[in-house]
Amino acid sequence: SRVAAVLAINRLCAPGSELAIEERWYPSTALDDLLEIEEGKINDTRLYRCLDRILPHKTKLEQQLKQRYGELFGAEFDVLLYDLTSTYVEGAAENNPMMARGYSRDHRPDCEQMVIALIVNSEGFPFSYETFNGNRADVSTMETILRMVERKYGKARRIWVLDRGIVSEENLAAIRKRGGQYLVGTPRSQMKQFEEELLKDDWTRVQPEVEVKKVVIPQGEETYILCRTAGRKEKERAIRHRFSAHMEDALQRLGKTIATGRLKDRNKMERRLGRIQATHSQVNDLYEVALHDTPNGIRLHWSIKPERRDWRDLREGAYMLRTNLQTHTVEELWSEYMQLTEAEAAFRTLKSELHIRPLFHQLESRVKAHVLVAFLGYALWVTLKHLLKRQASVVSKPSARGVYNAQPLSAMKALTLLSTLQSADIVLPT
């Protein structure tokens, strides 16, 4: 267990390989005194042996963390935030059947990867995680996760908060079947049925730039929450205008090329037009485009579809939530869904501060053990974050005017400050 502690602490403080721990990191720490493991006894062979033995203890470690978070911080796990990410491997990974090419959130489609599903509570405390093959679809993981949670912690009326990429009718039915409740994002394609509600003015402002509205379905067990954000609307509209300007410019140039007789082959015209439409797929549905035969030859005609443009204007900046929770207010529902950012923050911590990627281990068992060590490192990270929050720790930070302002002390800043402490053995003559 002490060697496992070395791996987890390294993942928190200075993530590196097992060889780097042995040669550079461990000798520079005071862990030989704190953990009572002599410097010479920490080597890469012993660290690898620990990786090979730690995985069977995953469930007990998760349960112990859940218990300790309850004791230390009063953490509750009745609301669970669930999200997925991926991490890629360097090398062929021929001995790891989990590694496969799939949707890469790391923008590395050239590398094989694995998918990691993480469950945290509304404060970011880790509850559990699971690993899947790299080509596993997000939506297909939910049933496995539900069974895993029931097996470890029994049945309970939990509230699941999910991103829309994980949502399917089958997954929601599986949650309801287990007596659970959910608050989920919904694809924009389903927003069209609430067009009249979007046009009405009976919105509730929950933040200066955020408005929400509850839509109850008659004789239904579910409620929909329409949300719109001014900043998001402005951003999406700017993106649309940019793509529209590019597409219209391309259409005008193609039309001029055809009209001047420089392009006469209809098949080539259609191919050029198809490329323009494919390149501007974000706005292609807003345009009516066709090649027409005229007395002067073939001509390109295009126009904006007013009804499509008006609908895009209306839906920009808007998104929709779906829930079977009946007693929550619309403000509470929106606030709970926004807590999904805690899961996203956990992934950012795993990938940036804790350096879970890329994977260099080639064996499946070692890769899974590496993920478990990163999970423990994140557990230490979130513990430190909440301890600092509890103590209202602050650090002085210079402003542009040279005035020092008190700023909350982050976990990263605390680790940086702690790394400056020195440990020494002082021998006094007798």
CSV table of C-alpha atoms in Angstrom, one decimal:
chain,number,residue,atom,x,y,z
A,1,SER,CA,0.0,0.0,0.0
A,2,ARG,CA,2.9,2.4,0.7
A,3,VAL,CA,4.3,1.8,-2.8
A,4,ALA,CA,0.8,2.5,-4.3
A,5,ALA,CA,0.9,5.7,-2.2
A,6,VAL,CA,4.1,6.6,-3.9
A,7,LEU,CA,2.5,6.2,-7.4
A,8,ALA,CA,-0.6,8.2,-6.4
A,9,ILE,CA,1.4,11.0,-4.8
A,10,ASN,CA,3.7,11.2,-7.9
A,11,ARG,CA,0.7,11.4,-10.1
A,12,LEU,CA,-0.5,14.4,-8.0
A,13,CYS,CA,2.8,16.2,-7.7
A,14,ALA,CA,5.0,15.5,-10.6
A,15,PRO,CA,3.6,12.9,-13.0
A,16,GLY,CA,6.2,10.7,-14.6
A,17,SER,CA,7.2,7.2,-15.7
A,18,GLU,CA,8.1,4.5,-13.2
A,19,LEU,CA,11.8,5.0,-14.2
A,20,ALA,CA,11.6,8.7,-13.6
A,21,ILE,CA,10.1,8.1,-10.2
A,22,GLU,CA,13.1,5.9,-9.3
A,23,GLU,CA,15.9,8.0,-10.8
A,24,ARG,CA,14.8,11.6,-10.3
A,25,TRP,CA,11.6,12.2,-8.4
A,26,TYR,CA,11.6,10.0,-5.3
A,27,PRO,CA,15.2,10.9,-4.3
A,28,SER,CA,14.2,14.6,-4.4
A,29,THR,CA,11.3,14.1,-1.9
A,30,ALA,CA,11.0,13.4,1.8
A,31,LEU,CA,8.8,10.4,1.2
A,32,ASP,CA,11.6,8.0,2.4
A,33,ASP,CA,11.0,9.5,5.9
A,34,LEU,CA,7.2,10.1,5.6
A,35,LEU,CA,6.4,6.6,4.2
A,36,GLU,CA,9.4,4.9,5.8
A,37,ILE,CA,10.6,3.4,2.5
A,38,GLU,CA,14.3,3.7,1.9
A,39,GLU,CA,15.3,5.4,-1.3
A,40,GLY,CA,17.0,2.3,-2.7
A,41,LYS,CA,13.9,0.2,-2.3
A,42,ILE,CA,11.9,2.3,-4.8
A,43,ASN,CA,12.8,1.1,-8.2
A,44,ASP,CA,10.9,0.6,-11.5
A,45,THR,CA,10.6,-3.2,-11.0
A,46,ARG,CA,8.9,-2.7,-7.6
A,47,LEU,CA,6.6,0.0,-9.0
A,48,TYR,CA,5.6,-2.2,-12.0
A,49,ARG,CA,4.9,-5.1,-9.5
A,50,CYS,CA,2.6,-2.7,-7.6
A,51,LEU,CA,0.8,-1.9,-10.8
A,52,ASP,CA,0.3,-5.6,-11.4
A,53,ARG,CA,-1.3,-6.0,-8.0
A,54,ILE,CA,-3.3,-2.9,-7.4
A,55,LEU,CA,-6.2,-3.4,-9.9
A,56,PRO,CA,-8.1,-6.1,-7.9
A,57,HIS,CA,-8.5,-3.6,-5.1
A,58,LYS,CA,-10.3,-1.0,-7.3
A,59,THR,CA,-13.7,-1.5,-5.8
A,60,LYS,CA,-12.5,-1.4,-2.2
A,61,LEU,CA,-10.5,1.8,-2.9
A,62,GLU,CA,-13.6,3.5,-4.4
A,63,GLN,CA,-15.8,2.5,-1.5
A,64,GLN,CA,-13.2,3.7,1.0
A,65,LEU,CA,-12.9,7.1,-0.8
A,66,LYS,CA,-16.7,7.5,-0.8
A,67,GLN,CA,-16.8,6.8,3.0
A,68,ARG,CA,-13.9,9.2,3.7
A,69,TYR,CA,-15.3,12.0,1.6
A,70,GLY,CA,-18.5,11.7,3.6
A,71,GLU,CA,-16.6,11.8,6.9
A,72,LEU,CA,-14.3,14.7,5.9
A,73,PHE,CA,-16.6,16.9,3.9
A,74,GLY,CA,-20.1,15.6,4.4
A,75,ALA,CA,-20.1,14.6,0.7
A,76,GLU,CA,-23.3,13.1,-0.7
A,77,PHE,CA,-23.7,10.9,-3.7
A,78,ASP,CA,-27.4,11.0,-4.5
A,79,VAL,CA,-26.7,13.2,-7.6
A,80,LEU,CA,-24.2,11.6,-10.0
A,81,LEU,CA,-22.6,13.3,-12.9
A,82,TYR,CA,-21.5,11.0,-15.7
A,83,ASP,CA,-19.3,11.8,-18.7
A,84,LEU,CA,-16.7,10.1,-20.9
A,85,THR,CA,-13.3,10.9,-22.4
A,86,SER,CA,-10.6,9.1,-24.3
A,87,THR,CA,-6.9,8.8,-23.9
A,88,TYR,CA,-4.5,7.5,-26.6
A,89,VAL,CA,-1.5,5.2,-26.6
A,90,GLU,CA,1.9,5.7,-28.0
A,91,GLY,CA,3.0,2.6,-29.9
A,92,ALA,CA,1.2,-0.3,-31.6
A,93,ALA,CA,-0.3,-1.7,-28.4
A,94,GLU,CA,-0.6,-5.1,-30.1
A,95,ASN,CA,-0.9,-6.9,-26.7
A,96,ASN,CA,-3.9,-4.7,-25.6
A,97,PRO,CA,-7.2,-5.6,-27.1
A,98,MET,CA,-8.9,-2.6,-25.5
A,99,MET,CA,-7.0,-0.2,-27.8
A,100,ALA,CA,-8.8,0.7,-31.0
A,101,ARG,CA,-9.4,3.7,-33.2
A,102,GLY,CA,-12.6,5.6,-32.4
A,103,TYR,CA,-13.9,9.2,-31.8
A,104,SER,CA,-10.8,10.9,-30.4
A,105,ARG,CA,-11.4,13.8,-27.9
A,106,ASP,CA,-7.7,14.4,-28.0
A,107,HIS,CA,-7.7,15.1,-31.7
A,108,ARG,CA,-5.4,12.1,-32.3
A,109,PRO,CA,-7.3,9.9,-34.8
A,110,ASP,CA,-4.0,8.5,-35.9
A,111,CYS,CA,-3.6,6.7,-32.5
A,112,GLU,CA,-5.4,3.9,-30.9
A,113,GLN,CA,-7.2,4.8,-27.7
A,114,MET,CA,-9.3,3.7,-24.8
A,115,VAL,CA,-12.5,5.3,-23.4
A,116,ILE,CA,-12.8,6.3,-19.8
A,117,ALA,CA,-16.2,6.8,-18.1
A,118,LEU,CA,-16.1,8.8,-14.9
A,119,ILE,CA,-18.7,9.4,-12.3
A,120,VAL,CA,-18.4,12.3,-9.8
A,121,ASN,CA,-20.8,14.0,-7.5
A,122,SER,CA,-22.0,17.6,-7.8
A,123,GLU,CA,-18.9,18.8,-5.9
A,124,GLY,CA,-16.5,16.9,-8.1
A,125,PHE,CA,-15.7,14.1,-5.6
A,126,PRO,CA,-15.0,10.9,-7.5
A,127,PHE,CA,-17.5,8.1,-7.2
A,128,SER,CA,-16.3,5.5,-9.6
A,129,TYR,CA,-15.0,5.0,-13.2
A,130,GLU,CA,-14.9,2.3,-15.9
A,131,THR,CA,-12.8,1.7,-18.9
A,132,PHE,CA,-14.0,0.7,-22.3
A,133,ASN,CA,-12.6,-0.3,-25.7
A,134,GLY,CA,-11.5,2.7,-27.8
A,135,ASN,CA,-14.2,2.2,-30.4
A,136,ARG,CA,-17.1,2.0,-27.9
A,137,ALA,CA,-19.9,4.4,-28.6
A,138,ASP,CA,-20.7,6.8,-25.7
A,139,VAL,CA,-24.4,5.9,-25.8
A,140,SER,CA,-23.7,2.2,-25.4
A,141,THR,CA,-21.9,2.5,-22.0
A,142,MET,CA,-24.8,3.5,-19.8
A,143,GLU,CA,-26.3,0.1,-19.1
A,144,THR,CA,-22.8,-1.2,-18.1
A,145,ILE,CA,-22.4,1.7,-15.7
A,146,LEU,CA,-25.8,1.3,-14.1
A,147,ARG,CA,-25.2,-2.4,-13.5
A,148,MET,CA,-21.7,-1.6,-12.0
A,149,VAL,CA,-23.1,1.0,-9.6
A,150,GLU,CA,-25.9,-1.3,-8.4
A,151,ARG,CA,-23.4,-4.2,-7.9
A,152,LYS,CA,-21.1,-2.0,-5.8
A,153,TYR,CA,-23.5,0.2,-3.9
A,154,GLY,CA,-27.0,-1.5,-4.2
A,155,LYS,CA,-30.2,0.0,-5.6
A,156,ALA,CA,-31.0,3.6,-4.7
A,157,ARG,CA,-33.1,6.4,-6.1
A,158,ARG,CA,-30.1,8.2,-7.6
A,159,ILE,CA,-30.3,11.3,-9.9
A,160,TRP,CA,-28.2,10.9,-13.0
A,161,VAL,CA,-27.0,14.1,-14.8
A,162,LEU,CA,-25.9,13.2,-18.4
A,163,ASP,CA,-24.6,15.0,-21.4
A,164,ARG,CA,-26.7,14.7,-24.6
A,165,GLY,CA,-24.1,12.4,-26.2
A,166,ILE,CA,-24.9,9.6,-23.8
A,167,VAL,CA,-28.7,10.0,-24.0
A,168,SER,CA,-30.9,7.5,-25.8
A,169,GLU,CA,-34.5,6.3,-25.1
A,170,GLU,CA,-33.1,2.9,-24.1
A,171,ASN,CA,-30.7,4.5,-21.5
A,172,LEU,CA,-33.5,6.7,-20.0
A,173,ALA,CA,-35.8,3.6,-19.8
A,174,ALA,CA,-33.0,1.7,-18.1
A,175,ILE,CA,-32.7,4.4,-15.4
A,176,ARG,CA,-36.5,4.6,-14.9
A,177,LYS,CA,-36.6,0.8,-14.6
A,178,ARG,CA,-34.2,1.0,-11.7
A,179,GLY,CA,-36.3,3.6,-10.0
A,180,GLY,CA,-33.7,6.3,-10.9
A,181,GLN,CA,-34.2,9.9,-12.0
A,182,TYR,CA,-32.4,11.9,-14.6
A,183,LEU,CA,-31.6,15.3,-15.9
A,184,VAL,CA,-30.1,15.2,-19.4
A,185,GLY,CA,-29.2,17.3,-22.4
A,186,THR,CA,-31.3,16.9,-25.5
A,187,PRO,CA,-30.4,17.0,-29.2
A,188,ARG,CA,-31.3,20.2,-30.8
A,189,SER,CA,-33.3,18.4,-33.4
A,190,GLN,CA,-36.0,17.9,-30.8
A,191,MET,CA,-36.3,21.6,-30.1
A,192,LYS,CA,-38.4,22.2,-33.2
A,193,GLN,CA,-41.6,21.0,-31.5
A,194,PHE,CA,-41.2,23.8,-29.0
A,195,GLU,CA,-40.9,26.6,-31.5
A,196,GLU,CA,-44.0,28.4,-30.1
A,197,GLU,CA,-42.5,28.3,-26.6
A,198,LEU,CA,-39.3,29.8,-27.8
A,199,LEU,CA,-41.2,32.8,-29.3
A,200,LYS,CA,-43.1,33.6,-26.0
A,201,ASP,CA,-41.7,36.1,-23.5
A,202,ASP,CA,-42.4,34.1,-20.3
A,203,TRP,CA,-38.8,33.3,-19.5
A,204,THR,CA,-37.1,33.2,-16.1
A,205,ARG,CA,-33.8,34.9,-15.7
A,206,VAL,CA,-31.4,32.8,-13.6
A,207,GLN,CA,-28.2,34.7,-14.4
A,208,PRO,CA,-27.6,38.1,-16.1
A,209,GLU,CA,-27.2,36.4,-19.6
A,210,VAL,CA,-29.2,33.2,-19.0
A,211,GLU,CA,-32.9,32.6,-19.3
A,212,VAL,CA,-34.8,29.4,-18.7
A,213,LYS,CA,-38.4,28.1,-19.1
A,214,LYS,CA,-40.1,24.9,-18.0
A,215,VAL,CA,-42.4,23.1,-20.5
A,216,VAL,CA,-44.6,20.4,-19.0
A,217,ILE,CA,-45.9,17.8,-21.4
A,218,PRO,CA,-49.6,17.0,-20.7
A,219,GLN,CA,-50.2,13.5,-19.4
A,220,GLY,CA,-46.5,13.0,-19.5
A,221,GLU,CA,-44.0,11.9,-16.8
A,222,GLU,CA,-41.3,14.2,-18.2
A,223,THR,CA,-40.6,17.9,-18.1
A,224,TYR,CA,-38.5,19.9,-20.7
A,225,ILE,CA,-36.5,22.9,-19.8
A,226,LEU,CA,-35.7,25.4,-22.5
A,227,CYS,CA,-32.6,27.5,-21.9
A,228,ARG,CA,-31.0,30.4,-23.8
A,229,THR,CA,-27.8,32.3,-23.3
A,230,ALA,CA,-27.0,35.7,-24.8
A,231,GLY,CA,-23.3,35.0,-25.1
A,232,ARG,CA,-23.8,31.7,-26.7
A,233,LYS,CA,-26.3,33.2,-29.1
A,234,GLU,CA,-23.8,35.9,-30.2
A,235,LYS,CA,-21.1,33.3,-30.7
A,236,GLU,CA,-23.2,30.9,-32.7
A,237,ARG,CA,-24.6,33.7,-34.9
A,238,ALA,CA,-21.1,35.0,-35.6
A,239,ILE,CA,-20.0,31.5,-36.7
A,240,ARG,CA,-23.1,31.2,-38.9
A,241,HIS,CA,-22.5,34.5,-40.6
A,242,ARG,CA,-18.8,33.6,-41.2
A,243,PHE,CA,-19.7,30.3,-42.9
A,244,SER,CA,-22.6,31.9,-44.8
A,245,ALA,CA,-20.3,34.6,-46.2
A,246,HIS,CA,-17.8,32.0,-47.3
A,247,MET,CA,-20.4,29.9,-49.0
A,248,GLU,CA,-22.0,32.8,-50.8
A,249,ASP,CA,-18.6,33.9,-52.0
A,250,ALA,CA,-17.9,30.4,-53.3
A,251,LEU,CA,-21.3,30.3,-55.0
A,252,GLN,CA,-20.8,33.6,-56.7
A,253,ARG,CA,-17.4,32.6,-58.0
A,254,LEU,CA,-18.8,29.4,-59.3
A,255,GLY,CA,-21.8,31.2,-60.9
A,256,LYS,CA,-19.4,33.6,-62.6
A,257,THR,CA,-17.2,30.8,-63.9
A,258,ILE,CA,-20.3,29.1,-65.4
A,259,ALA,CA,-21.7,32.4,-66.9
A,260,THR,CA,-18.5,33.4,-68.6
A,261,GLY,CA,-18.2,30.0,-70.3
A,262,ARG,CA,-15.0,28.9,-68.5
A,263,LEU,CA,-16.9,25.8,-67.2
A,264,LYS,CA,-19.2,24.1,-69.6
A,265,ASP,CA,-19.4,20.4,-68.5
A,266,ARG,CA,-22.5,19.9,-66.4
A,267,ASN,CA,-21.0,17.0,-64.5
A,268,LYS,CA,-18.0,19.2,-63.5
A,269,MET,CA,-20.4,21.9,-62.4
A,270,GLU,CA,-22.3,19.5,-60.2
A,271,ARG,CA,-19.1,18.2,-58.6
A,272,ARG,CA,-17.9,21.7,-57.9
A,273,LEU,CA,-21.2,22.6,-56.4
A,274,GLY,CA,-21.2,19.4,-54.3
A,275,ARG,CA,-17.8,20.3,-52.9
A,276,ILE,CA,-19.0,23.8,-51.9
A,277,GLN,CA,-22.0,22.3,-50.2
A,278,ALA,CA,-20.0,19.7,-48.4
A,279,THR,CA,-17.4,22.3,-47.3
A,280,HIS,CA,-20.1,24.5,-45.8
A,281,SER,CA,-22.3,21.8,-44.3
A,282,GLN,CA,-23.0,24.0,-41.2
A,283,VAL,CA,-25.1,26.4,-43.3
A,284,ASN,CA,-25.9,24.4,-46.5
A,285,ASP,CA,-29.5,23.7,-45.3
A,286,LEU,CA,-30.2,27.5,-45.3
A,287,TYR,CA,-29.8,27.7,-49.1
A,288,GLU,CA,-31.8,26.7,-52.2
A,289,VAL,CA,-29.2,25.9,-54.9
A,290,ALA,CA,-29.8,24.5,-58.4
A,291,LEU,CA,-28.4,24.5,-61.9
A,292,HIS,CA,-31.0,25.7,-64.5
A,293,ASP,CA,-31.0,25.4,-68.3
A,294,THR,CA,-31.6,28.8,-69.8
A,295,PRO,CA,-31.6,30.2,-73.4
A,296,ASN,CA,-28.1,31.5,-72.6
A,297,GLY,CA,-26.9,28.1,-71.3
A,298,ILE,CA,-26.6,26.6,-67.8
A,299,ARG,CA,-26.8,29.0,-65.0
A,300,LEU,CA,-26.4,28.6,-61.2
A,301,HIS,CA,-29.2,30.0,-59.1
A,302,TRP,CA,-29.3,30.2,-55.4
A,303,SER,CA,-31.3,31.9,-52.7
A,304,ILE,CA,-31.7,31.8,-48.9
A,305,LYS,CA,-34.6,29.8,-47.4
A,306,PRO,CA,-36.4,32.4,-45.2
A,307,GLU,CA,-38.1,29.9,-43.0
A,308,ARG,CA,-34.8,28.0,-42.3
A,309,ARG,CA,-33.0,31.3,-41.6
A,310,ASP,CA,-35.7,32.4,-39.2
A,311,TRP,CA,-35.6,29.1,-37.3
A,312,ARG,CA,-31.8,29.3,-37.1
A,313,ASP,CA,-32.1,32.8,-35.7
A,314,LEU,CA,-34.6,31.6,-33.1
A,315,ARG,CA,-32.7,28.5,-31.9
A,316,GLU,CA,-29.2,30.1,-31.8
A,317,GLY,CA,-28.0,30.3,-28.2
A,318,ALA,CA,-30.8,27.9,-27.0
A,319,TYR,CA,-30.5,24.4,-25.7
A,320,MET,CA,-32.9,22.0,-24.1
A,321,LEU,CA,-32.9,19.8,-21.0
A,322,ARG,CA,-35.1,16.8,-20.2
A,323,THR,CA,-36.0,15.3,-16.8
A,324,ASN,CA,-38.4,13.1,-14.9
A,325,LEU,CA,-37.8,15.1,-11.7
A,326,GLN,CA,-41.1,16.6,-10.6
A,327,THR,CA,-40.5,18.6,-7.5
A,328,HIS,CA,-37.6,20.8,-8.6
A,329,THR,CA,-38.0,24.4,-9.7
A,330,VAL,CA,-36.7,25.4,-13.2
A,331,GLU,CA,-33.9,27.4,-11.5
A,332,GLU,CA,-32.8,24.3,-9.5
A,333,LEU,CA,-32.9,22.0,-12.6
A,334,TRP,CA,-30.7,24.4,-14.6
A,335,SER,CA,-28.3,24.8,-11.7
A,336,GLU,CA,-28.0,21.0,-11.3
A,337,TYR,CA,-27.3,20.5,-15.0
A,338,MET,CA,-24.6,23.2,-14.9
A,339,GLN,CA,-22.8,21.0,-12.3
A,340,LEU,CA,-21.9,18.7,-15.1
A,341,THR,CA,-19.0,21.0,-15.6
A,342,GLU,CA,-17.5,19.3,-12.5
A,343,ALA,CA,-17.1,16.1,-14.5
A,344,GLU,CA,-15.6,18.1,-17.3
A,345,ALA,CA,-13.2,19.8,-14.9
A,346,ALA,CA,-12.2,16.4,-13.5
A,347,PHE,CA,-11.2,15.3,-17.1
A,348,ARG,CA,-9.3,18.5,-17.6
A,349,THR,CA,-7.4,17.8,-14.4
A,350,LEU,CA,-6.7,14.2,-15.3
A,351,LYS,CA,-5.3,15.2,-18.7
A,352,SER,CA,-3.4,18.4,-17.8
A,353,GLU,CA,-2.2,18.4,-14.2
A,354,LEU,CA,-2.2,14.6,-13.8
A,355,HIS,CA,-1.0,13.8,-17.3
A,356,ILE,CA,-3.0,10.6,-17.8
A,357,ARG,CA,-2.2,10.9,-21.5
A,358,PRO,CA,-0.5,9.6,-23.5
A,359,LEU,CA,-0.3,5.9,-22.5
A,360,PHE,CA,3.0,4.2,-22.8
A,361,HIS,CA,2.1,0.9,-21.2
A,362,GLN,CA,1.5,-1.9,-23.8
A,363,LEU,CA,-0.3,-4.5,-21.6
A,364,GLU,CA,-4.0,-4.2,-20.9
A,365,SER,CA,-3.6,-4.8,-17.2
A,366,ARG,CA,-0.9,-2.1,-16.9
A,367,VAL,CA,-3.0,0.4,-18.8
A,368,LYS,CA,-5.9,-0.2,-16.5
A,369,ALA,CA,-3.7,0.1,-13.4
A,370,HIS,CA,-2.3,3.4,-14.8
A,371,VAL,CA,-5.9,4.7,-15.0
A,372,LEU,CA,-6.5,3.6,-11.5
A,373,VAL,CA,-3.4,5.4,-10.2
A,374,ALA,CA,-4.6,8.6,-12.1
A,375,PHE,CA,-8.0,8.2,-10.4
A,376,LEU,CA,-6.3,8.1,-7.0
A,377,GLY,CA,-4.2,11.1,-8.0
A,378,TYR,CA,-7.4,12.9,-8.8
A,379,ALA,CA,-8.9,11.9,-5.5
A,380,LEU,CA,-5.9,13.5,-3.8
A,381,TRP,CA,-6.3,16.6,-6.0
A,382,VAL,CA,-10.0,17.1,-5.2
A,383,THR,CA,-9.3,16.5,-1.5
A,384,LEU,CA,-6.7,19.2,-1.5
A,385,LYS,CA,-9.0,21.6,-3.4
A,386,HIS,CA,-11.8,21.2,-0.8
A,387,LEU,CA,-9.4,21.5,2.1
A,388,LEU,CA,-8.2,24.8,0.7
A,389,LYS,CA,-11.7,25.9,0.1
A,390,ARG,CA,-12.7,25.0,3.7
A,391,GLN,CA,-9.8,27.0,5.1
A,392,ALA,CA,-10.5,29.9,2.8
A,393,SER,CA,-6.8,29.9,1.9
A,394,VAL,CA,-5.6,33.0,0.0
A,395,VAL,CA,-2.4,34.0,-1.8
A,396,SER,CA,-1.3,37.5,-2.6
A,397,LYS,CA,-1.3,38.3,-6.3
A,398,PRO,CA,0.1,41.5,-7.9
A,399,SER,CA,-2.3,43.5,-10.0
A,400,ALA,CA,-1.5,45.7,-13.0
A,401,ARG,CA,-1.1,48.7,-10.7
A,402,GLY,CA,1.4,46.8,-8.4
A,403,VAL,CA,-1.2,46.4,-5.7
A,404,TYR,CA,-1.3,42.9,-4.1
A,405,ASN,CA,-4.8,41.3,-4.0
A,406,ALA,CA,-5.8,38.3,-2.0
A,407,GLN,CA,-6.7,35.4,-4.4
A,408,PRO,CA,-8.1,32.0,-3.5
A,409,LEU,CA,-5.3,29.4,-3.3
A,410,SER,CA,-5.8,26.8,-6.0
A,411,ALA,CA,-4.6,23.2,-5.6
A,412,MET,CA,-1.9,23.8,-8.3
A,413,LYS,CA,-0.6,26.9,-6.5
A,414,ALA,CA,-0.6,25.1,-3.2
A,415,LEU,CA,1.4,22.2,-4.7
A,416,THR,CA,3.8,24.8,-6.2
A,417,LEU,CA,4.3,26.5,-2.8
A,418,LEU,CA,4.7,23.1,-1.0
A,419,SER,CA,7.4,22.1,-3.5
A,420,THR,CA,9.6,24.8,-2.2
A,421,LEU,CA,9.8,23.3,1.3
A,422,GLN,CA,13.0,21.5,2.2
A,423,SER,CA,13.6,18.5,4.4
A,424,ALA,CA,16.9,17.9,6.1
A,425,ASP,CA,18.5,15.6,8.6
A,426,ILE,CA,20.4,17.6,11.2
A,427,VAL,CA,23.0,15.7,13.3
A,428,LEU,CA,23.9,17.4,16.6
A,429,PRO,CA,27.1,16.4,18.3
A,430,THR,CA,26.7,14.9,21.7
